[in-house]
Coordinates of C-alpha atoms in Angstrom, one line a residue:
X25 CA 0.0 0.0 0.0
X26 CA 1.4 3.3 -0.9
X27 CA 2.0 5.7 2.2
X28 CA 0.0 8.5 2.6
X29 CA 0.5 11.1 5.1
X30 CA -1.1 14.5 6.2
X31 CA -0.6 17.3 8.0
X32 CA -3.2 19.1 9.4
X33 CA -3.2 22.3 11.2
X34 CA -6.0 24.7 12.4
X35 CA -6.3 28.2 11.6
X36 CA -6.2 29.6 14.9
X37 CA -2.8 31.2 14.6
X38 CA 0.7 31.5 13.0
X39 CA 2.5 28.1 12.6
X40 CA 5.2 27.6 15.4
X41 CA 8.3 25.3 15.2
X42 CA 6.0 22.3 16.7
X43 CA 4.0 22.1 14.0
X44 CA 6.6 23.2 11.5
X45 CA 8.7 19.7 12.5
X46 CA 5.6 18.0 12.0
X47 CA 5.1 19.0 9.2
X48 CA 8.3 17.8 8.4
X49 CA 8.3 14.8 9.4
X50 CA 4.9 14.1 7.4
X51 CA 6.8 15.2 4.2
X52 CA 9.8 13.4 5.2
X53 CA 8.2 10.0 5.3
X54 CA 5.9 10.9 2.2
X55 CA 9.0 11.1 0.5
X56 CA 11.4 8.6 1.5
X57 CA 7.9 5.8 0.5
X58 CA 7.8 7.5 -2.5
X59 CA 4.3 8.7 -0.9
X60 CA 1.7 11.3 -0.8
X61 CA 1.9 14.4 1.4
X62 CA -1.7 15.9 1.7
X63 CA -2.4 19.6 3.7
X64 CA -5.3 19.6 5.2
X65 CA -7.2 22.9 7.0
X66 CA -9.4 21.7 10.4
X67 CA -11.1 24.3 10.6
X68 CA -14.4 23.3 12.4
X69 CA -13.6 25.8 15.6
X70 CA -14.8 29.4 13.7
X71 CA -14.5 31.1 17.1
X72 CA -11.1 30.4 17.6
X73 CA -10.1 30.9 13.8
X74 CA -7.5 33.9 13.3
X75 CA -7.6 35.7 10.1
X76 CA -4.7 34.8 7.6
X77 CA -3.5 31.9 9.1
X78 CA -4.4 29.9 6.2
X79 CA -2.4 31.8 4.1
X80 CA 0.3 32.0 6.7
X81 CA 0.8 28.1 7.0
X82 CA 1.0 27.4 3.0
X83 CA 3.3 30.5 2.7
X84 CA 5.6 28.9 5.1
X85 CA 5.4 25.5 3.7
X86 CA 6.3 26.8 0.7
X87 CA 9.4 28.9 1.9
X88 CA 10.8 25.7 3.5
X89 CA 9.9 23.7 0.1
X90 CA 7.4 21.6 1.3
X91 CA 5.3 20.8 -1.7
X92 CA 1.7 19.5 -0.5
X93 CA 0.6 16.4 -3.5
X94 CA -3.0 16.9 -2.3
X95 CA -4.7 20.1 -0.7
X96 CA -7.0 23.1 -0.5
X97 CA -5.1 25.2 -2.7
X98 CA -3.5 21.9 -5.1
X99 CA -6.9 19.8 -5.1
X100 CA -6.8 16.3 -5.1
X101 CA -9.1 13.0 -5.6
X102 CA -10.6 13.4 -1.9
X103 CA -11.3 16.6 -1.6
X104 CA -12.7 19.0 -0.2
X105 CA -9.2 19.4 2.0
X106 CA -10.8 21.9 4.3
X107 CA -12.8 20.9 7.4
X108 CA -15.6 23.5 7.0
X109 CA -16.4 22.4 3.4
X110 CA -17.1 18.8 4.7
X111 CA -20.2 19.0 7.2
X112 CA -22.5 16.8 5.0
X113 CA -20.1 14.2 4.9
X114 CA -19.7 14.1 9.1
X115 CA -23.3 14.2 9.1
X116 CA -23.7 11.1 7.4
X117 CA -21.1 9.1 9.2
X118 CA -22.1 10.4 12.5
X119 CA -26.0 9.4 11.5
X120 CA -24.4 5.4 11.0
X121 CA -23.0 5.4 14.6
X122 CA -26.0 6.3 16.0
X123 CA -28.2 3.9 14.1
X124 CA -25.5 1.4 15.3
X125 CA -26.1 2.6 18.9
X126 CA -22.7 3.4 19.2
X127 CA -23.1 6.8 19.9
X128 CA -26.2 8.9 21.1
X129 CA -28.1 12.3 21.6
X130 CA -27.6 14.3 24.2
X131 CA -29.6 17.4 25.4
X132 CA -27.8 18.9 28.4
X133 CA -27.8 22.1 28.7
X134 CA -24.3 24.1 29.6
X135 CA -25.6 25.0 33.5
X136 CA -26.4 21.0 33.8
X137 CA -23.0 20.4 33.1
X138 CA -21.7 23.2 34.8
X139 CA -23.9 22.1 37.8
X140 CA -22.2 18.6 38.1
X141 CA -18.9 20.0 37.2
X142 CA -19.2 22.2 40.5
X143 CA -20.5 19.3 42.6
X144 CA -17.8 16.7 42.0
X145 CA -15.8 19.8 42.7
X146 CA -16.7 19.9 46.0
X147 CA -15.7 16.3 46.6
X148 CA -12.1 16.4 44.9
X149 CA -13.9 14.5 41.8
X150 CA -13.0 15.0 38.0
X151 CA -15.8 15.7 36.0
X152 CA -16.1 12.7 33.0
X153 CA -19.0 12.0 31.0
X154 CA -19.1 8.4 30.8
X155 CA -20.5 5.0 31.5
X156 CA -21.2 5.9 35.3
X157 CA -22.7 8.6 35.3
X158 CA -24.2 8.9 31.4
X159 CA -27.9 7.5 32.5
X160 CA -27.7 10.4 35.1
X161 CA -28.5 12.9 32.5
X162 CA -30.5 14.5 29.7
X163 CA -30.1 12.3 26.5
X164 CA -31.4 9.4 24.2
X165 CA -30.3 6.6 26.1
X166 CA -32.6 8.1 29.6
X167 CA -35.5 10.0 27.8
X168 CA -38.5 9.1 25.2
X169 CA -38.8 10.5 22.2
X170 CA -41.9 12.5 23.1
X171 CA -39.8 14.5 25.9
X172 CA -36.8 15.2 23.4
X173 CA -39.3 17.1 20.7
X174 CA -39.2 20.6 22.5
X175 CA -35.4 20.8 23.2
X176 CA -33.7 22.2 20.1
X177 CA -29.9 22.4 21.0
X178 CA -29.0 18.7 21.4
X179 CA -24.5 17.2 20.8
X180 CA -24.0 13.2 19.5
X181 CA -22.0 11.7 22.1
X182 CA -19.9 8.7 21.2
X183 CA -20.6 6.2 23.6
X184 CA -17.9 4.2 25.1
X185 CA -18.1 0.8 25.5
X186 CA -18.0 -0.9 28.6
X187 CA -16.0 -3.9 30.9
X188 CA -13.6 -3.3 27.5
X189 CA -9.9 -2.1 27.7
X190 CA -9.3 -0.2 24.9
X191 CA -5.8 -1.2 23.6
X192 CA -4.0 1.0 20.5
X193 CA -0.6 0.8 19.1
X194 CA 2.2 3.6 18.8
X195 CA 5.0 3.4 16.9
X196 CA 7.1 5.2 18.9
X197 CA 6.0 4.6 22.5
X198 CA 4.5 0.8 21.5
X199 CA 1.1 -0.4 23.5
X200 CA -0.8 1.9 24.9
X201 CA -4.1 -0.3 27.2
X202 CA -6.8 2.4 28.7
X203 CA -9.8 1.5 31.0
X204 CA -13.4 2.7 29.7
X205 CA -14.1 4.4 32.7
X206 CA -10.8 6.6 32.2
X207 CA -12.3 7.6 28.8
X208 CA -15.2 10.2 28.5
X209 CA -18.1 10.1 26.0
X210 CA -16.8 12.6 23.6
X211 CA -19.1 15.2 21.9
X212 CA -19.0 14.2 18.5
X213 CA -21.2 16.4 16.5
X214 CA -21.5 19.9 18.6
X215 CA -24.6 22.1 19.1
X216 CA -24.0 24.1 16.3
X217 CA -23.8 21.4 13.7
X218 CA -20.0 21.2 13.4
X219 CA -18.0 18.2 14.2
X220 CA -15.1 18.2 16.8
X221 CA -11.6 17.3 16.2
X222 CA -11.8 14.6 17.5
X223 CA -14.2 13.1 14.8
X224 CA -13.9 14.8 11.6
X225 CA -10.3 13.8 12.0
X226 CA -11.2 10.0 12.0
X227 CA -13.5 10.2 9.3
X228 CA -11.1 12.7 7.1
X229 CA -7.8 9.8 7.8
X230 CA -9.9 7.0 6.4
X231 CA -11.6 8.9 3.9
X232 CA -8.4 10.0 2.2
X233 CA -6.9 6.7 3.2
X234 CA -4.2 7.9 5.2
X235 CA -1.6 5.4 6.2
X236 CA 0.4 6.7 8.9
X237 CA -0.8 9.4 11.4
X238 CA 2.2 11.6 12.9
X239 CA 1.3 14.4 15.1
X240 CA 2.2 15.8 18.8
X241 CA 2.4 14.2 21.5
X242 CA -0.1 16.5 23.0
X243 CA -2.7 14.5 20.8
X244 CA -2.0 11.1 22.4
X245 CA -4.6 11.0 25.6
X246 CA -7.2 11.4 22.1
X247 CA -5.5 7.9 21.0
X248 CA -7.8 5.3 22.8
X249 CA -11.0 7.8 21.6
X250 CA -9.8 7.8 17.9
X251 CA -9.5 3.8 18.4
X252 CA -13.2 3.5 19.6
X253 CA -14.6 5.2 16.7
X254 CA -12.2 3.1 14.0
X255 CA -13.4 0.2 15.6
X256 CA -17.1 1.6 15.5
X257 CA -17.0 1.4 11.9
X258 CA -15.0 -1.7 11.7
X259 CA -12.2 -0.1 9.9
X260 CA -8.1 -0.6 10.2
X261 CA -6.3 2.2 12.2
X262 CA -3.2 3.8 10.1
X263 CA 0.0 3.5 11.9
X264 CA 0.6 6.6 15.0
X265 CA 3.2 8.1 15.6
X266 CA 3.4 10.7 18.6
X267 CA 6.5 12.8 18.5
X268 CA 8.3 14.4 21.6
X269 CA 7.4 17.9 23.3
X270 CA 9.9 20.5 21.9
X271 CA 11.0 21.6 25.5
X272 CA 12.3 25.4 26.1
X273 CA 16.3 25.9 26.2
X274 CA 16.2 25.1 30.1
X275 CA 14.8 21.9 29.0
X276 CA 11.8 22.4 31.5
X277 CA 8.5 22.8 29.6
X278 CA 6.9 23.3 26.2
X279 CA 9.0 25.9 24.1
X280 CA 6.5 28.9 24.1
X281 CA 6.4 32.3 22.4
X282 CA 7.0 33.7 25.7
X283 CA 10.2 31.8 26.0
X284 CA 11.2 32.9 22.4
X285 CA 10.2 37.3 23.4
X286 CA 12.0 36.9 26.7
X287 CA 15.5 34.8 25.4
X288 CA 15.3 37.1 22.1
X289 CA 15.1 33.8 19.6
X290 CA 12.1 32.8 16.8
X291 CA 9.5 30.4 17.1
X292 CA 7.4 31.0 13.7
X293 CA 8.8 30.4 10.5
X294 CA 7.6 33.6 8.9
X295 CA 7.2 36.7 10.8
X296 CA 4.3 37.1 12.2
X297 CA 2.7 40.5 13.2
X298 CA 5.5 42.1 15.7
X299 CA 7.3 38.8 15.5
X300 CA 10.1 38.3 13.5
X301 CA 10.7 35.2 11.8
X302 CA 13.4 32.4 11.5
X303 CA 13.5 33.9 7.9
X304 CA 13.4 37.6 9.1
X305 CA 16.5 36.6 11.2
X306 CA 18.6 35.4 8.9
X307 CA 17.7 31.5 8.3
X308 CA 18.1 29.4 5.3
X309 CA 15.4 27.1 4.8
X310 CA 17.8 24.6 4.4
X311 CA 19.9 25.2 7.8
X312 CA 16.3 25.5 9.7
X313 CA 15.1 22.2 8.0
X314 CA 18.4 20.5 8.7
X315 CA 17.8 21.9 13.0
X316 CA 14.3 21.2 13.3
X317 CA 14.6 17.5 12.0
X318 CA 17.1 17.2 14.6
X319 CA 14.3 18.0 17.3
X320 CA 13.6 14.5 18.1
X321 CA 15.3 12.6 15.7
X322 CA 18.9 11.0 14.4
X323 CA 20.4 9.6 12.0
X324 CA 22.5 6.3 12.5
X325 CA 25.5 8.1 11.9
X326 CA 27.3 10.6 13.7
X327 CA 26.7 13.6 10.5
X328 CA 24.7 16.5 11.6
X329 CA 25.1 18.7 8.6
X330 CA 22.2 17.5 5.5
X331 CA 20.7 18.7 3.2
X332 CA 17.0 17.5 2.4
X333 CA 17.9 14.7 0.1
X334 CA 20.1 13.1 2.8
X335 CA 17.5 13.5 5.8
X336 CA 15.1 11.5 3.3
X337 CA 17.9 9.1 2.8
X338 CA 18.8 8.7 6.4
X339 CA 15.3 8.9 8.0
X340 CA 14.3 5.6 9.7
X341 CA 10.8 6.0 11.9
X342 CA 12.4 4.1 14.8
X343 CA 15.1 6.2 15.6
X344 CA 12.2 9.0 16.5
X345 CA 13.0 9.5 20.4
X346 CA 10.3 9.2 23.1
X347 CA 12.3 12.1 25.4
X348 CA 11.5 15.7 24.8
X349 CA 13.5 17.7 22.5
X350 CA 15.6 21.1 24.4
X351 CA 15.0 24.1 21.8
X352 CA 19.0 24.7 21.3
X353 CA 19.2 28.7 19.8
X354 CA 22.9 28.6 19.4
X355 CA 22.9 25.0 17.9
X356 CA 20.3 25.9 15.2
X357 CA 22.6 29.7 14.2
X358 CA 25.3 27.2 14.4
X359 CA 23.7 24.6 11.7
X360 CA 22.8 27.9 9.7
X361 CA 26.1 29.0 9.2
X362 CA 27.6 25.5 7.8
X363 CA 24.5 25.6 5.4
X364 CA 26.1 29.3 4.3
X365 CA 29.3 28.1 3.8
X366 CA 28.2 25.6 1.6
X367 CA 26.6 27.9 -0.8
X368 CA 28.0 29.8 -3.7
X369 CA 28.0 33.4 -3.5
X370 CA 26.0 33.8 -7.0
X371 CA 23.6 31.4 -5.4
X372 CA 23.0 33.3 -1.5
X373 CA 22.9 37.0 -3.5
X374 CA 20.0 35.8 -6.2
X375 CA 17.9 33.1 -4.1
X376 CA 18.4 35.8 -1.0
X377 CA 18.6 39.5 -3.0
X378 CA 17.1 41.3 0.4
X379 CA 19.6 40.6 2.6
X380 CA 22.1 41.9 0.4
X381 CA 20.3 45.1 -1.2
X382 CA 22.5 47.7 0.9
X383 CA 26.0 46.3 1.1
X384 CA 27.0 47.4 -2.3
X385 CA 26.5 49.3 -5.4
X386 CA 26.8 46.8 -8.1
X387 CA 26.1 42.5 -8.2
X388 CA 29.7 42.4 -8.7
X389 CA 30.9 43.6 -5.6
X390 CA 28.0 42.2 -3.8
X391 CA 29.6 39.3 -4.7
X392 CA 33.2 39.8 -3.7
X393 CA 31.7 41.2 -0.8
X394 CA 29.4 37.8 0.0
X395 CA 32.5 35.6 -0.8
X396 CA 34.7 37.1 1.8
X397 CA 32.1 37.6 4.5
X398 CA 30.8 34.2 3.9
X399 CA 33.2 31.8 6.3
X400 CA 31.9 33.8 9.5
X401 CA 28.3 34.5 8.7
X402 CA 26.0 32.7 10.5
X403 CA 22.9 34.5 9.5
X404 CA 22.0 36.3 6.4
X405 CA 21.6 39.3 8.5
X406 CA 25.3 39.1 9.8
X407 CA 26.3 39.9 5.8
X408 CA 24.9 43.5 5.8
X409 CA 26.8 43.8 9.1
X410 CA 30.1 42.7 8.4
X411 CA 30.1 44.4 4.8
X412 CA 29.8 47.9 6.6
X413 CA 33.2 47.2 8.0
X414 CA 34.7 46.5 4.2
X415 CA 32.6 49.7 2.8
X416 CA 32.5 52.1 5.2
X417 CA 36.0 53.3 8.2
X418 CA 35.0 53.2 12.0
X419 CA 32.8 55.9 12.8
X420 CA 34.2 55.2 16.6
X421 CA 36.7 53.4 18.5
X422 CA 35.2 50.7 21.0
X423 CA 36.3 51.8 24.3
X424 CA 37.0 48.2 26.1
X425 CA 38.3 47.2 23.1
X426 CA 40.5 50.3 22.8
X427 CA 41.9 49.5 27.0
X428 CA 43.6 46.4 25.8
X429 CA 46.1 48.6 23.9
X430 CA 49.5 49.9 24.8
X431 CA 49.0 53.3 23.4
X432 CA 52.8 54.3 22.8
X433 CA 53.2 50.8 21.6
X434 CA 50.2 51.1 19.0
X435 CA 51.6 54.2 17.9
X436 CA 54.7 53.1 16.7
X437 CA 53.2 49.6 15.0
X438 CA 50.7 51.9 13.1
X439 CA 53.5 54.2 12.0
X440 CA 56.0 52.2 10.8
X441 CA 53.2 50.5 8.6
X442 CA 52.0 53.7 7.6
X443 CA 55.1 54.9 6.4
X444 CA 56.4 51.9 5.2
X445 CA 53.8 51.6 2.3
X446 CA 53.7 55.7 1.7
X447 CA 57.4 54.8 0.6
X448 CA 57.2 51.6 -1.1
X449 CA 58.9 49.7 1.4
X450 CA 56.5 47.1 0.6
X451 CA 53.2 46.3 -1.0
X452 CA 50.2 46.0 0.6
X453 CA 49.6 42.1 -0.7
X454 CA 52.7 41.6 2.0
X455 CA 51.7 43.9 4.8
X456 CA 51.2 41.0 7.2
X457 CA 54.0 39.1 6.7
X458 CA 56.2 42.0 6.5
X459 CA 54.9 43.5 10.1
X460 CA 55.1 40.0 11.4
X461 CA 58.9 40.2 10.2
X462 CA 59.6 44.0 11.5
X463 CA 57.9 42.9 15.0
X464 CA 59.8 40.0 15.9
X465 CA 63.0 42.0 15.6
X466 CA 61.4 45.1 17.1
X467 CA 60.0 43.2 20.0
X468 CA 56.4 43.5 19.1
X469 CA 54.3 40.2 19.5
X470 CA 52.2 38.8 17.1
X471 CA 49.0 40.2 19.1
X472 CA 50.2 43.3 19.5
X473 CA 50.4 44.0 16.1
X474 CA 47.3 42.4 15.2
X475 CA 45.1 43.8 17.7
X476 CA 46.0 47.5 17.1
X477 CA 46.0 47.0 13.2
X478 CA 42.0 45.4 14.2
X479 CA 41.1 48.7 15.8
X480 CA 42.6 51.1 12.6
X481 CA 40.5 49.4 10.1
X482 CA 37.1 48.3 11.9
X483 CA 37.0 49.7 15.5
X484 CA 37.3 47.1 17.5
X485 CA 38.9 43.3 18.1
X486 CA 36.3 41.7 16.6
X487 CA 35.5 41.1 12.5
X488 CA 36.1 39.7 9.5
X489 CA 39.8 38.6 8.3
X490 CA 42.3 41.5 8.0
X491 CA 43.8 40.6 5.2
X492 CA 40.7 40.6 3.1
X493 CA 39.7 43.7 4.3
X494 CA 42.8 45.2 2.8
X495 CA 42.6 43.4 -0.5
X496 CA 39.2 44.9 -0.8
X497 CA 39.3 48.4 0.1
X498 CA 42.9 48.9 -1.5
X499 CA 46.2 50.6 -0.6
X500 CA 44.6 54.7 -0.1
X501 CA 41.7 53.5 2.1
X502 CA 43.8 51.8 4.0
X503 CA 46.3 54.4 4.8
X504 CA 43.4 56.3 5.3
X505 CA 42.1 53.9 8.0
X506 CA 45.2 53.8 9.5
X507 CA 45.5 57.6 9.5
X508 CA 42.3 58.3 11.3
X509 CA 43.4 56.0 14.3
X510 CA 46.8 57.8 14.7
X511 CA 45.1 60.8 14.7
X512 CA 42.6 59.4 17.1
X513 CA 45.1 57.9 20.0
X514 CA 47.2 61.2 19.3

């Protein structure tokens, strides 16, 4: 059988990493099977939808390259691929379980419930609608059908069998047994019409014959419910999967956007609202792909640097961990920058043109300019950065920088090198080896001389390679560079 694979995200807000690496995980399998990735939009909870987040979710899809095969905005051959646009479908199916008597209506109002909620309170109870207390209330199983004619707002509760442990499989976390008492008779149907997650996302999997169901692990107290209703119908269950939380840097907890505003790090792909990014700040798609896969998941090897085709390659569903994943900032930047380094200048400046629109006039130097930058950026953003210190001399001196310096000794390095290229003593292609030279017989180490050289051309003691820096502003600038700072510490 062919695998087939969805992912399925609600509208209710801006895809975060969580559902970005499930997403990814989805596609991964889909492609390594030679498979189907499908995008689907549950979108049956209209009070809690938030306005383009459709669009967000497929926009960043798309900027990672993840192609749906099947979807709202692709079609497909078991469409519709949105929730909303599939009501008469969940109607039918929901009408066979009750005919089958394995669901039924009920016809509490909200203050009934509330009323019993408040009650078990009192006694240190958990309020579950279920086998022991479902005869207790207002529905078809405890009234005639003469009483239910007046009462308009009625749910279709599935109704869990009893004296029956319910037993499901997970790939990753293996048997799972629950007791029918711990499991509640889920609304089904809602007041309003609409089906819950719970259902339409049972009858959507089997409907578009999906094989292998990989989601959160916040999904997998819904397992042994979403069993019940397979085996209401008498149809196979696809294969679960339920990854691992991805836990905040102090590995304690859920990564949240609170965690990302406060440690100053992304959490959504794209940016969203006052939010910037992971493609805002500097990511390729490629570097974030290659971290996020790495969220719960790893190869048999000891590489951590691939590209897409080898994480298809490599991907085996039982090296998936159990354990939570700890978000890792300075990992992810640090993945980033080897995906940089890999690239071709030509390549970063026309896939990436808007990180690059300020550092120079012309493609060609942008070019130059990319190529020598390149080894130490590890975000785009860094480029813009480091090119003002090739473009542009120090507007100021850093002043803790500036303390490490032996100002008489500084003064002498920067003259002799000065002077020593005014007169053709040599050429600046040799300045380094030369000064290296001159200091060992003058007594000047290695750091001295670097250090002070640092501070004439970019203003402090940290930045990109010196040597490039003089091969790309030239001989006047860099007298000129020099100049400024003698003038300066004088």
């Amino acid at each position: 059988m062919s695998v087939r694979v969805r992912f399925a995200p609600s509208p209710t807000g801006p895809l975060h990493i969580g559902g970005l690496r499930t997403a990814l995980y989805n596609y991964i399998l889909a492609k390594k099977h030679k498979g189907t990735f499908i995008l689907r939009i549950e979108d049956t909870d209209k009070k809690r939808e938030v306005e383009k987040s459709e669009k967000y979710i497929l926009d960043a899809l798309s900027w990672l390259g993840i192609k749906p095969n099947e979807g709202p905005f692709s079609g497909g051959p078991y469409g519709p691929y949105r929730q909303s646009e599939r009501n008469n479908i969940y109607k039918a199916y929901a009408k066979r379980l009750i005919d089958s008597k394995s669901a039924y209506y009920a016809y509490d109002s909200e203050s009934d419930l509330n009323k019993a909620r408040e009650n078990l309170k009192k006694t240190g109870g958990a309020f579950k609608y279920n086998s022991a207390n479902r005869l207790l209330f207002n529905n078809s199983l405890t009234l005639d059908s003469k009483k239910v004619k007046g009462i308009k707002e009625k749910v279709i509760r599935l109704k869990i069998p009893e004296n029956k442990k319910i037993n499901v499989d997970d790939q990753i976390r293996g048997r799972i047994t629950v007791s029918p008492e711990e499991v509640e008779d889920k609304v089904l149907i809602k007041a309003d019409g609409m089906p819950t997650y719970h259902f339409a996302n049972v009858i959507d999997d089997y409907l578009m014959k999906i094989t292998h169901v990989i989601r959160g692990e916040e999904w997998l107290p819904s397992l042994p419910i979403h069993k019940i209703l397979y085996d209401a119908y008498g149809w196979n269950t696809p294969k679960f999967m339920h990854l691992p939380l991805i836990l905040n840097t102090a590995g304690k907890g859920k990564l949240s956007k609170r965690d990302g505003e406060k440690e100053g790090y992304p959490i959504f792909p794209l940016r969203w609202k006052d939010s910037l990014g992971f493609k805002e700040t500097g990511f390729l798609p490629e570097g974030l792909i290659n971290y996020i896969v790495l969220l719960g998941w790893s190869p048999e090897s000891d590489k951590e640097i691939l590209n897409i085709r080898e994480i298809v390659e490599l991907f085996k569903e039982d090296k998936i961990h159990k354990g939570g994943a700890r978000f890792d900032f300075e990992k992810a930047v640090w993945l980033n920058q080897k995906h940089i380094q890999k690239k071709a200048p030509e390549k970063l400046l026309k896939k990436f043109p808007e990180f690059f629109k300020n550092i120079a006039d012309n493609e060609k130097l942008k070019v130059s300019l990319i190529a020598l930058i390149q080894e130490r950026a590890a975000l785009l953003t860094d480029f813009e950065k480091e090119s003002f210190l090739f473009t542009n001399s120090p507007a100021k001196y850093d002043i803790n920088s500036l303390s490490r310096l032996d100002e008489k000794k500084s003064l002498q390095i920067l003259k002799y090198l000065h002077d020593s290229l005014n007169n053709k003593k040599f050429v600046l292609d040799n300045w380094k080896s030369e000064m290296m030279g001159w200091g060992k017989q003058e007594g000047f180490s290695a750091k001295e001389i670097m250090q002070t050289i640092r501070m004439a051309l970019v203003g402090s003691l940290k930045g990109p390679d010196l040597v490039s820096i003089s091969s790309f502003i030239g001989k006047d600038a860099f007298l000129k560079r020099l100049n400024s700072f003698i003038g300066f510490l004088k």
